[in-house]
GROMACS .gro file of C-alpha atoms in nm:
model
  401
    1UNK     CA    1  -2.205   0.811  -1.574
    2UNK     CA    2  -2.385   0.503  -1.395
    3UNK     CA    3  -2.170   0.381  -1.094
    4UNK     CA    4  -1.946   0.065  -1.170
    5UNK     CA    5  -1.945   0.004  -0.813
    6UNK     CA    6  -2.200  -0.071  -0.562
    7UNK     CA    7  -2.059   0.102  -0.249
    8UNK     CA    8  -2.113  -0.039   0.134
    9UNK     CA    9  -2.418   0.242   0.309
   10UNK     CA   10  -2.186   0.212   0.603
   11UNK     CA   11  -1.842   0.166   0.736
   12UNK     CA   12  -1.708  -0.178   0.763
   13UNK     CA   13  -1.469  -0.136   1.077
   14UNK     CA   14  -1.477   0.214   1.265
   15UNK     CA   15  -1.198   0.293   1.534
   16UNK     CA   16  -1.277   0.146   1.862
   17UNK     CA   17  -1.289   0.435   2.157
   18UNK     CA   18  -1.101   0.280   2.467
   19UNK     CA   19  -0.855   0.065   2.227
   20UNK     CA   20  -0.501   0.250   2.265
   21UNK     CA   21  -0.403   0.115   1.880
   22UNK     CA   22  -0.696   0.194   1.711
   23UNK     CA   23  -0.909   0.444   1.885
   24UNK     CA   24  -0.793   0.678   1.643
   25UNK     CA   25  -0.782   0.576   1.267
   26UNK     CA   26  -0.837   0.227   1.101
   27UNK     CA   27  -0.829   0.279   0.748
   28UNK     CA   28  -0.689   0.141   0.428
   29UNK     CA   29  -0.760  -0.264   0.428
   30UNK     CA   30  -0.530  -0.524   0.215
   31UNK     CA   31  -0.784  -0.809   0.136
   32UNK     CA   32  -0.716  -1.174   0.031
   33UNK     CA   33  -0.913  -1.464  -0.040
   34UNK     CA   34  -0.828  -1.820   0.143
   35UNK     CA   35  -0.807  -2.086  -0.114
   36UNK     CA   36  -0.936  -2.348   0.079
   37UNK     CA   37  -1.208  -2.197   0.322
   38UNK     CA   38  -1.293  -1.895   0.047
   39UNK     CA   39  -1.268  -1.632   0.397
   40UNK     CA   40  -1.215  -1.309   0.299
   41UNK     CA   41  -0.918  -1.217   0.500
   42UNK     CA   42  -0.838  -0.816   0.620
   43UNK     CA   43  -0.526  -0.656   0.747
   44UNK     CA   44  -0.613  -0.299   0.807
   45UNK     CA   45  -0.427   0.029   0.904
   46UNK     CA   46  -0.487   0.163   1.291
   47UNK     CA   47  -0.352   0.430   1.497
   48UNK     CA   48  -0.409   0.585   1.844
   49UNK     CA   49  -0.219   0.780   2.090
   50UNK     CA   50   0.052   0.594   2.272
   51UNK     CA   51   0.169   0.769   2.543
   52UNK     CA   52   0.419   0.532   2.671
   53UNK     CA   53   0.649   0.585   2.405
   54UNK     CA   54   0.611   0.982   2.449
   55UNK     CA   55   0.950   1.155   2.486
   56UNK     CA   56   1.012   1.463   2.655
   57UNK     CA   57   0.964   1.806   2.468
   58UNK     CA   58   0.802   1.548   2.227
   59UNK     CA   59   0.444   1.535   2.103
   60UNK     CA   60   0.241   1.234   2.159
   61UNK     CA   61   0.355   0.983   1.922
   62UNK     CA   62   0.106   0.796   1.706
   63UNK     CA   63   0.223   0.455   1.564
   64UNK     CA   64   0.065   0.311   1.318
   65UNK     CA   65  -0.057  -0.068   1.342
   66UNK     CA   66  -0.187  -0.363   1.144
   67UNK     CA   67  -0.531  -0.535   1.282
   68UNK     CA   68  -0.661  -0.817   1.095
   69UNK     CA   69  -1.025  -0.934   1.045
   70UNK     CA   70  -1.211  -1.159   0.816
   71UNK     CA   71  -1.541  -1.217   0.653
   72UNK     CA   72  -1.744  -1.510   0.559
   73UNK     CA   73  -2.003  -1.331   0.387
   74UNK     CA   74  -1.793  -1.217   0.069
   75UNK     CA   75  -1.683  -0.906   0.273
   76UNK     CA   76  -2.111  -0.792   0.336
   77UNK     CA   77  -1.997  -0.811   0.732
   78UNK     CA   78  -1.660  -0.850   0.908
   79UNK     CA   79  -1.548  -0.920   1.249
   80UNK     CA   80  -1.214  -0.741   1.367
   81UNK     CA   81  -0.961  -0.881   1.608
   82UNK     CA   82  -0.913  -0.530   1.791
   83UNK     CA   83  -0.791  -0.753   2.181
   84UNK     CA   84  -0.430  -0.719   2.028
   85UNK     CA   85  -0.250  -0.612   1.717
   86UNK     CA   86  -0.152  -0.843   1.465
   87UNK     CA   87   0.159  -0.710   1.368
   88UNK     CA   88   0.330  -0.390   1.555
   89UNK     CA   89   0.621  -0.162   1.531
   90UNK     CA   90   0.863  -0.201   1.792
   91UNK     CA   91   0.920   0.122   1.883
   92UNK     CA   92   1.286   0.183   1.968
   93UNK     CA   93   1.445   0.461   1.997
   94UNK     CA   94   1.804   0.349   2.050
   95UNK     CA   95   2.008   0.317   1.740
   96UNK     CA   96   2.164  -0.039   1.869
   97UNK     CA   97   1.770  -0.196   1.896
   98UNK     CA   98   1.682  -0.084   1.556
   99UNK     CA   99   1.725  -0.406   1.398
  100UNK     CA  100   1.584  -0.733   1.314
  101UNK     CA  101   1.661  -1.107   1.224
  102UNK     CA  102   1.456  -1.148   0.885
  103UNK     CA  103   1.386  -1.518   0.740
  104UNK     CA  104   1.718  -1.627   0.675
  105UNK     CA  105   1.830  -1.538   1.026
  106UNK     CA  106   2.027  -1.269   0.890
  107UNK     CA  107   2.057  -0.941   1.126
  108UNK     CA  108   1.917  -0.648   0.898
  109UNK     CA  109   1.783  -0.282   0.951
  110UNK     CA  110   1.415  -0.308   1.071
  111UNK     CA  111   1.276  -0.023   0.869
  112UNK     CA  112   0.938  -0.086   1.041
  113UNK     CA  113   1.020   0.021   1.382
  114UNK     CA  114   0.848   0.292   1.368
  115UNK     CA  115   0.491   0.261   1.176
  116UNK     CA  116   0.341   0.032   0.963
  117UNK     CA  117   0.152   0.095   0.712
  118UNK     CA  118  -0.079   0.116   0.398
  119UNK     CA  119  -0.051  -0.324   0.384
  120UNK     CA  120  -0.094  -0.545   0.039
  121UNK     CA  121  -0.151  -0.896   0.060
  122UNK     CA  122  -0.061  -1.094  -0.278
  123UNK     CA  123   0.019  -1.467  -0.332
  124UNK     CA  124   0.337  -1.515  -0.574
  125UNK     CA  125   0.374  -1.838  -0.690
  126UNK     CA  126   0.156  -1.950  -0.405
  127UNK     CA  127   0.395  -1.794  -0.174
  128UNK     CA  128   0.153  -1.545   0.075
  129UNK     CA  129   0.322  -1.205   0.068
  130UNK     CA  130   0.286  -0.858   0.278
  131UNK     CA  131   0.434  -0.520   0.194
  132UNK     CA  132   0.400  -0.262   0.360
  133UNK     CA  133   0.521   0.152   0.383
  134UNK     CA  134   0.709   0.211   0.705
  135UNK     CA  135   0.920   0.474   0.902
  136UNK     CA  136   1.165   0.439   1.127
  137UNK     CA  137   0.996   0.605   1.393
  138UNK     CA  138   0.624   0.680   1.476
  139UNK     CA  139   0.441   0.983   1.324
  140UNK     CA  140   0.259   1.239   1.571
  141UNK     CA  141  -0.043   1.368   1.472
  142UNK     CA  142  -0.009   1.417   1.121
  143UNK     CA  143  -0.335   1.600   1.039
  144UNK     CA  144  -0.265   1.851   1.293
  145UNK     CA  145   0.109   1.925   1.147
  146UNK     CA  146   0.276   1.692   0.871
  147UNK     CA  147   0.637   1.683   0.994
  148UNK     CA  148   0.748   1.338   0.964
  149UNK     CA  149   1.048   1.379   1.244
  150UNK     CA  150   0.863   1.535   1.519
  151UNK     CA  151   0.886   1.215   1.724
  152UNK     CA  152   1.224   1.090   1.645
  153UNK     CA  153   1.548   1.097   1.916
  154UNK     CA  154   1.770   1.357   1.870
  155UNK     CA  155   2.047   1.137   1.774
  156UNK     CA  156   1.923   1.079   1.392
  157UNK     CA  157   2.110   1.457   1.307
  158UNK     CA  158   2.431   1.340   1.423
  159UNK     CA  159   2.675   1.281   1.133
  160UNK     CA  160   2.814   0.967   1.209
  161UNK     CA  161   2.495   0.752   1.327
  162UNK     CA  162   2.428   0.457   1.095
  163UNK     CA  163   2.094   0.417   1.014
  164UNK     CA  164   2.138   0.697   0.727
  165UNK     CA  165   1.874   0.917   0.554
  166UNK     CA  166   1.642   0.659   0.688
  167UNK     CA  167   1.623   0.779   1.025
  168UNK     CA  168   1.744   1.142   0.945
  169UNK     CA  169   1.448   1.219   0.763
  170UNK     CA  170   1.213   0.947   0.917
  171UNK     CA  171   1.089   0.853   0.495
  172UNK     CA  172   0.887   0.575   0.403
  173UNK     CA  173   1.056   0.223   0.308
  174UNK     CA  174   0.847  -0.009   0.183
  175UNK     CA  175   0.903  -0.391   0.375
  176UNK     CA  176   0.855  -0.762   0.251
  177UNK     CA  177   0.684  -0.992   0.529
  178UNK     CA  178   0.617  -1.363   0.416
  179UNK     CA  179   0.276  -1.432   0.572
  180UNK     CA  180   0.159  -1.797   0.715
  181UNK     CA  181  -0.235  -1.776   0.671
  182UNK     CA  182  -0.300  -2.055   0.902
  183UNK     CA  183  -0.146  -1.868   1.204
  184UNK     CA  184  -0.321  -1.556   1.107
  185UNK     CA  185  -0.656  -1.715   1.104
  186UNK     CA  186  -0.573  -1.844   1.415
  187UNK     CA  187  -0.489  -1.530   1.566
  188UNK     CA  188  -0.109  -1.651   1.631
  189UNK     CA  189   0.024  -1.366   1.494
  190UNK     CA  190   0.351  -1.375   1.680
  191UNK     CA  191   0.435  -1.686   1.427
  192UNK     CA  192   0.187  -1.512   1.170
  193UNK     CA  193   0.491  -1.269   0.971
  194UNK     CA  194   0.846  -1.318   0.875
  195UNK     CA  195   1.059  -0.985   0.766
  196UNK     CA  196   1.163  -1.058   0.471
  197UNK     CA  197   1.372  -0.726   0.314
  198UNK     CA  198   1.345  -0.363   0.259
  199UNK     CA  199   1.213  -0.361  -0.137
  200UNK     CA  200   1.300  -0.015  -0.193
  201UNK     CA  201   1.599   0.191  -0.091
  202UNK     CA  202   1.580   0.474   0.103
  203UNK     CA  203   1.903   0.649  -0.016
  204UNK     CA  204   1.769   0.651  -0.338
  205UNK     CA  205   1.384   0.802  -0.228
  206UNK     CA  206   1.118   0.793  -0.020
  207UNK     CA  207   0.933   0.519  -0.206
  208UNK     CA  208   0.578   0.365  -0.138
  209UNK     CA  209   0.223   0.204  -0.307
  210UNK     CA  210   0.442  -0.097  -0.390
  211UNK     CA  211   0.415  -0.458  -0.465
  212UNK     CA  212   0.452  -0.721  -0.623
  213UNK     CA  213   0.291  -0.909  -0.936
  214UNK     CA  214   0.146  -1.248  -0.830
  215UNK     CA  215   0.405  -1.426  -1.046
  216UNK     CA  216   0.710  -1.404  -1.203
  217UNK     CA  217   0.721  -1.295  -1.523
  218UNK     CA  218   0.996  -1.365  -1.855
  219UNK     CA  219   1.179  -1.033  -1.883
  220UNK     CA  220   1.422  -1.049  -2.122
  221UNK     CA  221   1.453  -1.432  -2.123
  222UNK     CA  222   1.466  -1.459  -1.721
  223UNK     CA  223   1.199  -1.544  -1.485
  224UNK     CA  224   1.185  -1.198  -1.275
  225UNK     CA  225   0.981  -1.084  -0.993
  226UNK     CA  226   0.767  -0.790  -1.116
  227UNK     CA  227   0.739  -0.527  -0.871
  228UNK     CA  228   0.471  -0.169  -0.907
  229UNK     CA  229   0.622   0.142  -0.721
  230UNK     CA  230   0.588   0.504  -0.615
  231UNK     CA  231   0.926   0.677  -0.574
  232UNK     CA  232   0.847   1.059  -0.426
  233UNK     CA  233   1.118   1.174  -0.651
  234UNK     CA  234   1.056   1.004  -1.005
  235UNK     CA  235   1.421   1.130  -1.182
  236UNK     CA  236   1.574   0.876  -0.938
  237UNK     CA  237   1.464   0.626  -1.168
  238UNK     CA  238   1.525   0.506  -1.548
  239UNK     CA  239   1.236   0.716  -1.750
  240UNK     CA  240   1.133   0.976  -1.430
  241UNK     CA  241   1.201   1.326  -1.551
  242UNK     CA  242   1.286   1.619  -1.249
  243UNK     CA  243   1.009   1.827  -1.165
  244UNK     CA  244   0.754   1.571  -1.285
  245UNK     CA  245   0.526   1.493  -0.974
  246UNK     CA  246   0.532   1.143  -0.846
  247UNK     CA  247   0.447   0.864  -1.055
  248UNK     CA  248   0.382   0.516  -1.128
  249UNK     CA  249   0.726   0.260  -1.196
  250UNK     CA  250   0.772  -0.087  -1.268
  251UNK     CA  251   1.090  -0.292  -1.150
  252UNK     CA  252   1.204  -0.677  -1.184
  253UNK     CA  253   1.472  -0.832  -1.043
  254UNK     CA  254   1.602  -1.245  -0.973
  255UNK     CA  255   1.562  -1.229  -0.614
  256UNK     CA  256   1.375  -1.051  -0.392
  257UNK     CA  257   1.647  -0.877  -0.210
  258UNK     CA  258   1.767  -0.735  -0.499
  259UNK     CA  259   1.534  -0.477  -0.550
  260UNK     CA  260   1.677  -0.198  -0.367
  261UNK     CA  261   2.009  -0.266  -0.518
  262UNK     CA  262   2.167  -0.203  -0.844
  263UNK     CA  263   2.111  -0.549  -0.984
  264UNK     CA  264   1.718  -0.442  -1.023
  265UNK     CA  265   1.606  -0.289  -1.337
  266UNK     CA  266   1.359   0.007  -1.344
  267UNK     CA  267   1.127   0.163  -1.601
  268UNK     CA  268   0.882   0.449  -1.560
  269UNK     CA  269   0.518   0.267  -1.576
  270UNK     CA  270   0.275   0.577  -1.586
  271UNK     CA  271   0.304   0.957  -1.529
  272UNK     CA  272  -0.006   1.183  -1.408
  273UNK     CA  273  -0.176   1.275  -1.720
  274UNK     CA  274  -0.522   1.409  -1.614
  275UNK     CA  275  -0.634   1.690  -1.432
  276UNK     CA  276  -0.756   1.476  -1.106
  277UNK     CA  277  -0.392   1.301  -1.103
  278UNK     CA  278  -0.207   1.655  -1.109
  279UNK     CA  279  -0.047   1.620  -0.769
  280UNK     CA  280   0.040   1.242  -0.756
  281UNK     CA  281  -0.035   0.890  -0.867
  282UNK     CA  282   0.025   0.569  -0.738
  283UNK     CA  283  -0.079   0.188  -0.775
  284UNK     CA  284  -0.339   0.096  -0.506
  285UNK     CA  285  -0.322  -0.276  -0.522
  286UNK     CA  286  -0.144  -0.580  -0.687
  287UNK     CA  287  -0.198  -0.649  -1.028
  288UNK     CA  288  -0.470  -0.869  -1.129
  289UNK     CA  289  -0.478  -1.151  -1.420
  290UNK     CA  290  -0.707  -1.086  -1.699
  291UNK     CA  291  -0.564  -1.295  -1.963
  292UNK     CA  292  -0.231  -1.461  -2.041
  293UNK     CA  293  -0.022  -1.141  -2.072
  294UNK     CA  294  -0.266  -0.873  -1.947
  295UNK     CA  295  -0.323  -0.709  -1.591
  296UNK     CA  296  -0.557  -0.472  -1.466
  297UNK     CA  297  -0.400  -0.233  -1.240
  298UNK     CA  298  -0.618  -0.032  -0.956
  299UNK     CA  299  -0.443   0.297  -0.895
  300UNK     CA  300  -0.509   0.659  -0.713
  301UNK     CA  301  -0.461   1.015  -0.837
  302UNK     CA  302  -0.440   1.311  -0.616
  303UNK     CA  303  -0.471   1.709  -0.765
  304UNK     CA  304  -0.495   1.930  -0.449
  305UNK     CA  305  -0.600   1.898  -0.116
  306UNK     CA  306  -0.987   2.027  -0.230
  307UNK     CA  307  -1.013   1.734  -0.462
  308UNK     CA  308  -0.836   1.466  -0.231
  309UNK     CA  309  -0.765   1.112  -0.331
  310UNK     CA  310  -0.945   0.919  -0.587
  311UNK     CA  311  -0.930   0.611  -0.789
  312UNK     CA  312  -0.928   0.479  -1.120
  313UNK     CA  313  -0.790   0.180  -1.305
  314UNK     CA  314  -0.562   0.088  -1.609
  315UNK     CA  315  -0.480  -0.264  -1.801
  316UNK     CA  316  -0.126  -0.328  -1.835
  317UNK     CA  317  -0.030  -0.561  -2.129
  318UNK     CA  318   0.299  -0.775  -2.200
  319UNK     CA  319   0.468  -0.879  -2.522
  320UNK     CA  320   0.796  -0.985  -2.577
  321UNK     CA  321   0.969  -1.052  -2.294
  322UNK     CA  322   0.981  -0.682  -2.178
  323UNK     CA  323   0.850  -0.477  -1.920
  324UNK     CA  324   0.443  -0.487  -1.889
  325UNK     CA  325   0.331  -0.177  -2.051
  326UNK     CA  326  -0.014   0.024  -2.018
  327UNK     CA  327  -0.247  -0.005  -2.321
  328UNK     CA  328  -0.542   0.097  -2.153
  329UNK     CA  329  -0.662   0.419  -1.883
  330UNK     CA  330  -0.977   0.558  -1.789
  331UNK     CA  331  -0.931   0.948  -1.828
  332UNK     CA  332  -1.183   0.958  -1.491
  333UNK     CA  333  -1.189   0.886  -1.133
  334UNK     CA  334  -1.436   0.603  -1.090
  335UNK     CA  335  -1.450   0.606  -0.710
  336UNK     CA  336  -1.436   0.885  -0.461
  337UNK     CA  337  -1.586   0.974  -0.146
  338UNK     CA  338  -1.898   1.096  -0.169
  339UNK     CA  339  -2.164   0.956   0.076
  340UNK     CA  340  -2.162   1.118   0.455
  341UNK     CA  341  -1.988   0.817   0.652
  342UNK     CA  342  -1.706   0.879   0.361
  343UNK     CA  343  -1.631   1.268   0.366
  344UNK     CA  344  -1.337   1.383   0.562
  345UNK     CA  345  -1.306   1.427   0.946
  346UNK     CA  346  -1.003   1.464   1.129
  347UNK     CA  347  -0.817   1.450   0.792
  348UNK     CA  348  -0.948   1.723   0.613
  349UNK     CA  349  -0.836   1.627   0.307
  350UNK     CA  350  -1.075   1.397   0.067
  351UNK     CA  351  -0.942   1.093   0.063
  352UNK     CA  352  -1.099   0.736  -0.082
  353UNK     CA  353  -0.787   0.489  -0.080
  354UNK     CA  354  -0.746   0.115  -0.195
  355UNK     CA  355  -0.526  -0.100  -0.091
  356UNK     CA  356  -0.694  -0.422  -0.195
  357UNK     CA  357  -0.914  -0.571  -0.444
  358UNK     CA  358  -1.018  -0.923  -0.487
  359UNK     CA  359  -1.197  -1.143  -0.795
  360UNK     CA  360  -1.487  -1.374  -0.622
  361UNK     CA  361  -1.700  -1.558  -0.859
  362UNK     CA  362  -1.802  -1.232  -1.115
  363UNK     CA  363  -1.751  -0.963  -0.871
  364UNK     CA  364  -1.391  -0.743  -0.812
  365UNK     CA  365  -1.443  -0.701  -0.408
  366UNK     CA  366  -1.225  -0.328  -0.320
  367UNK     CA  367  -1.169  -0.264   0.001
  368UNK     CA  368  -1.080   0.109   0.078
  369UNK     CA  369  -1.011   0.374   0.361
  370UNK     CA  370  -1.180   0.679   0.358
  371UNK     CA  371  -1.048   1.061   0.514
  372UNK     CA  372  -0.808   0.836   0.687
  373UNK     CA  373  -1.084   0.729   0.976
  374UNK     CA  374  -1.266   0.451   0.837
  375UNK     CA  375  -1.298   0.099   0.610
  376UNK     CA  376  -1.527   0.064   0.354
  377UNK     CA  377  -1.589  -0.183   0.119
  378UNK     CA  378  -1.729  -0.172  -0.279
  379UNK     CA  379  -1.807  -0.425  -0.522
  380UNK     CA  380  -1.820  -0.462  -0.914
  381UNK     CA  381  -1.849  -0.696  -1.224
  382UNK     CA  382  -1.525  -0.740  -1.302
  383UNK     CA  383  -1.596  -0.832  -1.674
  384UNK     CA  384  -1.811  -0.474  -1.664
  385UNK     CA  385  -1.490  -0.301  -1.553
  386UNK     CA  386  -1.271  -0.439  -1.826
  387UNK     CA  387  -1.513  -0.383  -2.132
  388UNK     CA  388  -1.545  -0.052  -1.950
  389UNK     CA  389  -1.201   0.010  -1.944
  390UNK     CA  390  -1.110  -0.108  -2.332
  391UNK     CA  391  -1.304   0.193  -2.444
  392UNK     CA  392  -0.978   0.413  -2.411
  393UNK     CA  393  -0.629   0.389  -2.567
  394UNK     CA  394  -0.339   0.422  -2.332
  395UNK     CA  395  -0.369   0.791  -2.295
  396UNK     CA  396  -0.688   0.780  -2.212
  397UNK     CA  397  -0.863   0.895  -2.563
  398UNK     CA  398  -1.190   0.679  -2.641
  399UNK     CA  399  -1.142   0.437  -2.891
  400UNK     CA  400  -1.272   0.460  -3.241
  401UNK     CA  401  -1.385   0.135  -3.397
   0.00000   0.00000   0.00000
């Protein structure tokens, strides 16, 4: 099959040796488009060593970072802010400094002390959002061993701390910033991000590839906000089934902070149903409007560690008042790594991840990390993608007509 996509021939941002946030990894952009200058605007994923917060018997912790950038060229070149971070964990490791005021002025939990990661940028109802994954504490070096509490105090085993599962396990949380655009393009980025809420909860699961739809939608005769997520354990939710691997759900609730609570409601979206999704799938980035009640959804698959992480795309549909639902999925991944700059380094697993994608003029601009070390960007007619896509049913058979 003819490539939808006409990849970049090299990497848009690499790490930068001798910068201690980003010497490492920079991977796995969130894009968005300014409505009044048309800048492309980037927040990507970064990590280096960070000695300073390094505690004894300990190994080197590796926080994970947001760096912005931008583009005026429709993403063909970008320039990246790598003098400073744009928005950083805080890195405490005292159970009393693990907390936040978020935009109401309220003291909360600040799940992101630790790493953040894996950003989405989406307006709703012209509101500029951010979420984001994020631990309590800071991963070490992952590739080299996976254990997500290898850098955390000793304190988050004892049985009466209060921070819960959340720091006992160090799992992923996905956070709500509200984003001012005009102090990110200025590079004020202490002004540039408000915490907003945790969107998912952690005593529930380890929950991530979330956001939000870019409005509110009528579910059952409310206005909701509409939200895509990735629970690691899908029988927490209404639909999941136990031992089904992790998979795709949809959620709505009135406000914002109630989507980690019980006044949310739940539904399973999409389950892995071909053999390159066997492991996992997940959305990649917020929904995009194709019609009055249609959406196409960008999502990833994973089967094994040979195969890696790949992409493909659905079309979600509304009627009624209810929950979107998918009536539309390419069987096939239709990106993956595949040129040199793309195949896998450190991370020795295949990986081509999106986090972003963006409708300029005809084209769908997807921004992506690949094997966790570098950005690259891809573009496509959007309008080639859809017809493309309305050649299967929902299960991914091709249509008959």
């Amino acid at each position: 099959m003819t490539s939808l996509f006409r990849y970049s021939s090299s990497p848009a941002i690499v790490p930068q040796t001798g910068c201690d946030w980003a010497d490492t990894m920079v991977l796995n952009p969130a894009m968005i488009q300014d409505p009044k200058t048309h800048r492309l605007h980037m927040l990507f994923r970064a990590t280096g060593p960070w000695p300073k917060k390094q505690m004894a018997g300990k190994p080197l912790p590796y926080p994970i970072f947001l760096g912005y950038g931008y583009s005026d060229d429709l993403g063909e070149t970008w320039q990246a802010d790598f003098s400073r971070p744009a928005l950083a964990p805080v890195l405490a490791y005292e159970k009393e400094n693990i907390w936040i005021n978020n935009i109401h002025g309220h003291r909360v939990v600040n799940y992101a002390n630790g790493c953040i990661e894996d950003p989405r940028l989406h307006y709703v109802d012209g509101t500029l959002y951010l979420t984001v994954a994020c631990r309590m504490f800071p991963p070490g070096p992952y590739w080299e061993h996976d254990e997500p509490t290898q850098c955390c105090p000793a304190w988050i085993h004892d049985v009466d701390q209060p921070l819960g599962i959340a720091a006992r396990t160090n799992l992923t949380v996905t956070v709500l910033y509200q984003v001012d655009l005009d102090r990110l393009t200025a590079k004020d980025y202490e002004h540039a991000f408000a915490y907003v809420t945790h969107l998912t909860d952690p005593e529930v699961s380890d929950n991530r590839d979330a956001f939000l739809f870019p409005e509110k939608l009528i579910i059952d005769g409310q206005p909701q906000y509409v939200m895509i997520h990735r629970p690691r354990e899908p029988h927490t939710f209404a639909g999941g089934r136990q031992g089904v691997s992790p998979s795709i759900f949809i959620g709505s609730a009135t406000r914002l902070e109630d989507f980690p609570t019980h006044q949310a409601r739940h539904k399973l979206l999409a389950e892995p149903m071909f053999d390159w999704e066997g492991n996992r799938i997940g959305g990649s980035f917020p929904p995009i409007k194709i019609s009055s009640n249609e959406w196409l959804l960008g999502y990833h698959g994973k089967k094994d560690d040979a195969t890696g992480y790949t992409q493909s795309f659905m079309i979600l549909k509304q009627e009624s008042g209810q929950f979107p639902r998918v009536i539309h999925r390419c069987p096939d991944r239709l990106m993956y790594a595949r040129q040199p700059w793309e195949l896998e380094g450190r991370f020795k697993i295949p990986c081509l991840f999106s986090c972003s994608g963006v409708v300029v003029g005809e084209d769908l601009i997807i921004g992506y990390g690949v094997a966790d070390e570098r950005v690259g960007i891809a573009k496509g007619s959007f309008s080639t993608l859809i017809s493309y896509l309305r050649q299967y049913d929902e299960a991914g058979n091709k249509n008959i007509s």
